[in-house]
XYZ file of C-alpha atoms in Angstrom:
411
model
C 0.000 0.000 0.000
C 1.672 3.232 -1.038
C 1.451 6.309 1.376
C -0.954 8.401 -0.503
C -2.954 5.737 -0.714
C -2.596 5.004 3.359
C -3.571 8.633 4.236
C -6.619 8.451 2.040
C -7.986 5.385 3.589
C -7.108 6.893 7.023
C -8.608 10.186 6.822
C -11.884 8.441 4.834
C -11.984 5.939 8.107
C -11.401 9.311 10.525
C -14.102 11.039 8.638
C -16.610 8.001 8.889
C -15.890 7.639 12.716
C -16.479 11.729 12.955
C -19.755 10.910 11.324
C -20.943 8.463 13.823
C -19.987 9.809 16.400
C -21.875 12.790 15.660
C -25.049 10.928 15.008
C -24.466 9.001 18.297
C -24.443 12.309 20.385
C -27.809 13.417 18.695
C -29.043 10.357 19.524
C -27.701 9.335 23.035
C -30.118 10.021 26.432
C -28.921 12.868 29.111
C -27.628 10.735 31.465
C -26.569 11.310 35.524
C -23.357 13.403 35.070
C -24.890 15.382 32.375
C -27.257 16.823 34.086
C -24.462 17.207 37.226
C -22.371 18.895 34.620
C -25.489 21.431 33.487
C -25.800 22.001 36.820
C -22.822 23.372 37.418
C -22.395 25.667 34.131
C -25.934 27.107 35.002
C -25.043 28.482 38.593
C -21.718 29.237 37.455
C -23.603 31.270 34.883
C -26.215 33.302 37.409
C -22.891 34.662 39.183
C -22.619 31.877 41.626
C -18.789 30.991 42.619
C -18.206 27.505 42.730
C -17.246 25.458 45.750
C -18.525 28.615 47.917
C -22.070 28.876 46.640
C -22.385 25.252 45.351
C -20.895 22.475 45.980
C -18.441 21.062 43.209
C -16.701 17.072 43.433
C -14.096 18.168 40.871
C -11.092 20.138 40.966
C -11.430 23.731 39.530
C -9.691 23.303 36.245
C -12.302 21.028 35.107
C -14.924 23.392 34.986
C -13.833 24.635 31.785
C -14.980 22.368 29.561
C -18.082 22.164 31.637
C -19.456 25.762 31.546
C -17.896 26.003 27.842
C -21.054 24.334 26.377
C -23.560 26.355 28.706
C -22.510 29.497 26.863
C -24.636 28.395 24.056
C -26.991 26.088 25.829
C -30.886 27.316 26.622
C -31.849 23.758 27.516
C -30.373 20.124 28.823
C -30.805 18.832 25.337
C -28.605 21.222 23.729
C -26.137 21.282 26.268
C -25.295 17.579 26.361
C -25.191 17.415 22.237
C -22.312 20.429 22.363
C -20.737 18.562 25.787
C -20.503 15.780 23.351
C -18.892 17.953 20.556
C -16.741 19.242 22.836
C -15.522 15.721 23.926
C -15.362 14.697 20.139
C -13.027 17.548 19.645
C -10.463 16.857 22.126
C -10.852 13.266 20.917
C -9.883 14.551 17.401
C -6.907 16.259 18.548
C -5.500 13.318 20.459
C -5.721 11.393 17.644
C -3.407 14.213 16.156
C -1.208 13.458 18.756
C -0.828 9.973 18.635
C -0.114 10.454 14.547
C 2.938 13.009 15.748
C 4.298 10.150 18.224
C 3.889 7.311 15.743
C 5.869 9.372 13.299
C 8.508 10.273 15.972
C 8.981 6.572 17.472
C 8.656 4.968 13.328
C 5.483 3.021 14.801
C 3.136 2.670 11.939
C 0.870 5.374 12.238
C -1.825 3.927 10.152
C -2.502 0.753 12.653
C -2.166 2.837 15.461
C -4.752 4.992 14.760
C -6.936 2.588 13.360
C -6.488 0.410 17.137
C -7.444 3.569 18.468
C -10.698 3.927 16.424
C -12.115 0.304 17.532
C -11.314 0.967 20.466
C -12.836 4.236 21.246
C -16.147 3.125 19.459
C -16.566 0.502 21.769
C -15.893 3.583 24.849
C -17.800 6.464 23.110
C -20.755 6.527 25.643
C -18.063 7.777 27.998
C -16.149 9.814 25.905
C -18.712 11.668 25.058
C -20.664 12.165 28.368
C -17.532 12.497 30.902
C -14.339 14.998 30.390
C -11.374 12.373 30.617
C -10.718 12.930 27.325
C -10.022 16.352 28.078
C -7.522 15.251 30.708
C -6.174 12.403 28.583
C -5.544 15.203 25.730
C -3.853 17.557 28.447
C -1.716 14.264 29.129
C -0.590 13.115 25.720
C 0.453 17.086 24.593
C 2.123 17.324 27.949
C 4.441 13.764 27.372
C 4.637 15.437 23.604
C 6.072 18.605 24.566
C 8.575 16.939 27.377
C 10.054 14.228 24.173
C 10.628 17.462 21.846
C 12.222 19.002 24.830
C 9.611 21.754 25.721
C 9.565 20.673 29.524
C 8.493 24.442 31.187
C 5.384 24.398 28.648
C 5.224 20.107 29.410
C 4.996 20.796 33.458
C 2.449 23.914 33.152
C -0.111 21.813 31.026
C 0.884 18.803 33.571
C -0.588 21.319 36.342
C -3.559 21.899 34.437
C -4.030 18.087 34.230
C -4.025 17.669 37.665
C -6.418 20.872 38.426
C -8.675 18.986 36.106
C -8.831 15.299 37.640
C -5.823 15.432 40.317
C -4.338 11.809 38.978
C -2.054 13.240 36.550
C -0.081 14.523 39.461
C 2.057 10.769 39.361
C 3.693 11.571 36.410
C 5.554 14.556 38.100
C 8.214 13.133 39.445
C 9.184 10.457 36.197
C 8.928 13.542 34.295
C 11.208 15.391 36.677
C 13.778 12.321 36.583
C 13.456 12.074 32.657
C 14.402 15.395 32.642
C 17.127 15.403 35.299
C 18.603 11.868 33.383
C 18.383 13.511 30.190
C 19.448 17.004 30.151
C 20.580 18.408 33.479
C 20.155 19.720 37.167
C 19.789 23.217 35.782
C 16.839 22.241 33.163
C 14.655 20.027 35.998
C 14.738 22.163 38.614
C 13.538 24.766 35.848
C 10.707 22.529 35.135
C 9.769 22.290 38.688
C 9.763 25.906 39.027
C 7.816 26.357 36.160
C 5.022 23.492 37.273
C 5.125 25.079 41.032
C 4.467 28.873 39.994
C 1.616 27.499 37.715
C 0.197 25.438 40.649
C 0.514 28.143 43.325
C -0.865 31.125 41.194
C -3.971 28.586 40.529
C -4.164 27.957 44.177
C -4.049 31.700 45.309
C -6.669 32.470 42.785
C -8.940 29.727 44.516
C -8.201 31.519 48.011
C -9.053 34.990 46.599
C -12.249 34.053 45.423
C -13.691 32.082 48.229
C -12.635 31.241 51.879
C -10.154 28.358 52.335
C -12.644 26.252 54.470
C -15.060 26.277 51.006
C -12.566 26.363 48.444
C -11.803 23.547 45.291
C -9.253 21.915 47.823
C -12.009 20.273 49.254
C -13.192 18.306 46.533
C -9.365 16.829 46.823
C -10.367 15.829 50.578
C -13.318 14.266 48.896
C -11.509 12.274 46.653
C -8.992 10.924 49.173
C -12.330 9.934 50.789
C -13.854 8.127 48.648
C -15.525 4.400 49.739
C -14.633 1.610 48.054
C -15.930 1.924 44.391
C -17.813 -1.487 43.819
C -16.627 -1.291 40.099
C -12.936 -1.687 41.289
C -10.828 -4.845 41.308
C -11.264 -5.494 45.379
C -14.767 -4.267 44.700
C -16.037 -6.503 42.168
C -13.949 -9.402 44.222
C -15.565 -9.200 47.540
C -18.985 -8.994 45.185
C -18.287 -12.219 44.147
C -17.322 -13.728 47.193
C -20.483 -12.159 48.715
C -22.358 -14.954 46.811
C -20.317 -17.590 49.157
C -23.131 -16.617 51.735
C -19.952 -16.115 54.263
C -20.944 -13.416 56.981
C -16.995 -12.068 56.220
C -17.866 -10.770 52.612
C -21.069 -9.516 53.305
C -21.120 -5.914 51.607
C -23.821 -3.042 51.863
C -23.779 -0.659 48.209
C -24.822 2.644 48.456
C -25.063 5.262 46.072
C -23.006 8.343 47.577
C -24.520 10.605 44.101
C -20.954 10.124 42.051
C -20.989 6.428 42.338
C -22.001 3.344 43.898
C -19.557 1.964 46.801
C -19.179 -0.943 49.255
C -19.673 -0.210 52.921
C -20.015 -2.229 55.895
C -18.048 -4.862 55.144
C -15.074 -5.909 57.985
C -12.598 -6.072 55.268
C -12.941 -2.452 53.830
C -10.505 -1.591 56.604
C -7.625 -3.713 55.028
C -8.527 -3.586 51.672
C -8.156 0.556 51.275
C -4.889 0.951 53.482
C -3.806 -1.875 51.083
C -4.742 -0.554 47.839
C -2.851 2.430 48.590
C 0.476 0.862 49.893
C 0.450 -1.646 46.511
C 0.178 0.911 44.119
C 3.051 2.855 46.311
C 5.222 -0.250 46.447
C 4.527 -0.436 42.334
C 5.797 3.312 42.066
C 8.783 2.713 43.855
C 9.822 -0.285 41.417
C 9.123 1.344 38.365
C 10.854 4.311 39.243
C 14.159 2.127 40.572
C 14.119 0.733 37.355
C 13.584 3.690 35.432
C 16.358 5.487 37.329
C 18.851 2.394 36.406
C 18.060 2.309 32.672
C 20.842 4.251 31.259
C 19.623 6.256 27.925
C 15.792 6.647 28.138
C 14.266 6.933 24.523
C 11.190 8.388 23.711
C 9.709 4.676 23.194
C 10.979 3.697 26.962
C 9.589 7.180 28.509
C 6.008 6.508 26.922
C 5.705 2.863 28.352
C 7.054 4.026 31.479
C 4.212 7.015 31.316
C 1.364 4.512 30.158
C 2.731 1.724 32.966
C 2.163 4.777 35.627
C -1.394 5.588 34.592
C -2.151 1.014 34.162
C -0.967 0.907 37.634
C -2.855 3.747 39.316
C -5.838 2.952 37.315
C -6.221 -0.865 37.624
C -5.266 -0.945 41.852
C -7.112 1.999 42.463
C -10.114 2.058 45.184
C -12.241 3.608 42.675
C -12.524 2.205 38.958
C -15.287 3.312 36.406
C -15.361 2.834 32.552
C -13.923 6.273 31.508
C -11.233 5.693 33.182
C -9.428 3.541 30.479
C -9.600 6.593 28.529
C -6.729 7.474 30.275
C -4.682 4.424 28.967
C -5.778 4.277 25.397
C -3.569 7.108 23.563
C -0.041 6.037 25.216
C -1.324 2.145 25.284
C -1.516 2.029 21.533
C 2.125 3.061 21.107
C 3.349 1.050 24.585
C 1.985 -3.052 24.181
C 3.103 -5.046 21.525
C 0.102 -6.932 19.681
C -0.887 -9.751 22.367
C -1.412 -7.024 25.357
C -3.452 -5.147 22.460
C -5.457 -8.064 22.473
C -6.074 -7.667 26.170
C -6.522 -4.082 26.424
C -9.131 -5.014 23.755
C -10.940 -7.919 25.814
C -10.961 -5.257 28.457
C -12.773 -2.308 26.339
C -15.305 -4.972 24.846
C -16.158 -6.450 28.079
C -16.894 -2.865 29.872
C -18.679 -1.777 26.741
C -21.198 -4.282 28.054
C -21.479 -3.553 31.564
C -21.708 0.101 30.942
C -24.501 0.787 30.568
C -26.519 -2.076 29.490
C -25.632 -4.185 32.353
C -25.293 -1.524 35.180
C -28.915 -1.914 35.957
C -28.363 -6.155 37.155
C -24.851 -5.013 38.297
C -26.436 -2.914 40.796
C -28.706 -5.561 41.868
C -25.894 -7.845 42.306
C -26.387 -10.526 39.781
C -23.918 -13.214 39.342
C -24.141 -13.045 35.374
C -22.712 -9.313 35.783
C -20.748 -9.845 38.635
C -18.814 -12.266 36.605
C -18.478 -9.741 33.761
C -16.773 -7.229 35.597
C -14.592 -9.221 37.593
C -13.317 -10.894 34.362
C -12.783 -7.201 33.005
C -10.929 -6.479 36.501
C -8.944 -9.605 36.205
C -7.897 -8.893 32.328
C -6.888 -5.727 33.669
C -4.877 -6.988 36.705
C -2.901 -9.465 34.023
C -2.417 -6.954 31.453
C -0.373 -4.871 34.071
C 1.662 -7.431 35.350
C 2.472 -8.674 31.600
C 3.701 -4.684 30.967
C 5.423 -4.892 34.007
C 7.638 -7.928 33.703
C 8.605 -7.285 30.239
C 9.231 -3.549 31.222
C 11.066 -4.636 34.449
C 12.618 -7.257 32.999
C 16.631 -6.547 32.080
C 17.959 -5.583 29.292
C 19.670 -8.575 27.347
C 23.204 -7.858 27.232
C 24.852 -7.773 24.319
C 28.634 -9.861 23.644
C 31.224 -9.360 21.341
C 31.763 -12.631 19.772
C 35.714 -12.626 20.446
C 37.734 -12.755 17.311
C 40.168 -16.284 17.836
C 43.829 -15.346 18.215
C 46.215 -16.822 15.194
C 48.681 -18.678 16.480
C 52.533 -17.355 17.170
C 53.936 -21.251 16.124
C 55.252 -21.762 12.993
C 53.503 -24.036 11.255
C 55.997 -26.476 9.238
């Protein structure tokens, strides 16, 4: 297939996807966050400061592409159709992205763009209706800019990541070391003053405009709060092991309004301090090993990015579908073709519990239950597969030692 003919089929295939897409957000219901999301944009729009006057779960920075769409919004209806433009968008330019990184790393753009296509069909209810695309985009430009050595711009748009959804905050310090391992002392500790004025100006600007006991560091309190999401790994386990009829995994879900959770259960107190300390422990070895690699390519620093986010997503107390947005971009261009083929299972698997199974999953049938914890345990594997090839040491190479001629004469 020549190139001309490659970029044809791929922009005809982009164009297609556009299409449906854009039918699908005509189409789709107004769902829960939606209508949280219109909500917000509404009273930020009749003068009301956020986190003061209402109360807001997210952190500030995410409220941009929230009230962006109530500018031109008179109902619900309209709102969530330009929400999901909005979404589409930042989906669009990702996928710009990931075509500058497969041309940078010599990956074949065309299959990488076309894995990230099936994918996010199968995980466009949540692309649409949620903003992690917004933070995944933030994510991907930021790793962009830090491989073509723009690291002050890379850290400030890293900031803005984590004003949005807080997570992206892991990737400071690998960044940091990249940078240190790379180029020097001089240029990382430029990049952390560059990320720390960006952070504290956005934090002083949230203490001028409302009190410190009501301002947008509290929905960080909330999110180091959180129950036990039931969607999660240890979630969807002690589910299943609820059905053993043993008193020990007998769980209580609630609805706390941004997600259902476990409660009650004797084992919630080990299973959170533990979730934590695992993904900490995984950190540390990931960053021991990426501090002993000697030169760190582009290819190494995206796998060690998208092994950050697998970790910190798959481990975490709290698990829901859009969250493997977060893995898709860098995932594409990080797993060779058989941990494609998992990541894939995975997407398939939670395109059917979300949302045409969440109804029984609530309810706690086995049929669903088993779903989601294969999806969990798909998940779990996939990580530890990155991880051991990624951990793994690098084969050394031997000279193959030239044989001496011999001094005798020969008669």
């Amino acid at each position: 297939m020549s190139l001309f003919n490659k970029k044809i089929i791929l922009l005809s295939v982009i164009s297609l996807f556009i299409f449906l897409f854009i039918i699908f957000i005509f189409i789709s219901t107004t769902d829960t966050d939606i209508k949280i999301y219109y909500s917000y944009a509404q009273s930020i729009l009749q003068n009301k400061v956020p986190y003061r006057d209402f109360f807001v779960v997210y952190p500030p920075f995410s409220l941009l592409p929230i009230i962006l769409p109530g500018f031109f919004s008179t109902n619900i209806t309209t709102y969530k159709n330009l929400f999901g433009l909005e979404m589409l968008t930042f989906l669009i330019l990702t996928i710009f992205l990931l075509y500058l990184l497969s041309k940078r790393l010599k990956k074949d753009y065309f299959l990488v763009i076309l894995g990230f296509l099936l994918i996010s069909i199968f995980l466009s209810y949540t692309i649409i209706k949620r903003f992690d695309i917004f933070v995944t985009f933030l994510i991907v430009l930021s790793t962009f800019l830090l491989v073509k050595k723009k690291y002050c711009l890379s850290g400030v748009l890293l900031i803005f990541g984590v004003f949005t959804k807080f997570y992206p905050i892991i990737l400071f310090p690998l960044f940091f070391l990249y940078i240190f391992k790379k180029e020097s002392v001089k240029k990382s500790l430029f990049f952390v003053f560059s990320s720390g004025v960006t952070f504290f100006i956005i934090v002083l600007f949230l203490f001028l405009i409302m009190p410190p006991q009501g301002s947008g560091l509290y929905s960080l309190e909330y999110q180091f709060t959180r129950p036990l999401h039931f969607e999660s790994f240890y979630g969807s386990t002690l589910l299943l092991l609820e059905k053993t009829k043993v008193p020990i995994f007998k769980t209580t879900l609630k609805n706390d309004m941004y997600g259902w959770s476990l409660y009650d259960s004797p084992l919630l107190k080990f299973i959170l301090p533990f979730s934590t300390l695992f993904i900490l422990i995984m950190f540390m070895l990931l960053f021991y090993s990426f501090e002993k690699k000697g030169e760190i390519s582009d290819g190494s620093l995206l796998k060690y990015v998208f092994s950050f986010l697998l970790i910190f997503m798959t481990f975490n107390k709290v698990l829901s579908p859009q969250f493997l947005i977060w893995i898709l971009p860098l995932g594409l261009l990080a797993l060779n073709s058989k941990e494609f083929k998992i990541l894939f299972l995975v997407v398939f698997l939670t395109f059917f519990i979300y949302p045409p199974l969440y109804g029984i999953l609530i309810e706690k049938q086995f049929f669903a239950l088993s779903l989601l914890f294969l999806r969990n345990v798909l998940l779990v594997l996939l990580s530890f597969s990155f991880l051991r090839s990624l951990l793994s040491p690098s084969p050394k190479i031997t000279k193959n030692k030239i044989p001496q001629k011999s001094s005798a004469n020969t008669k």
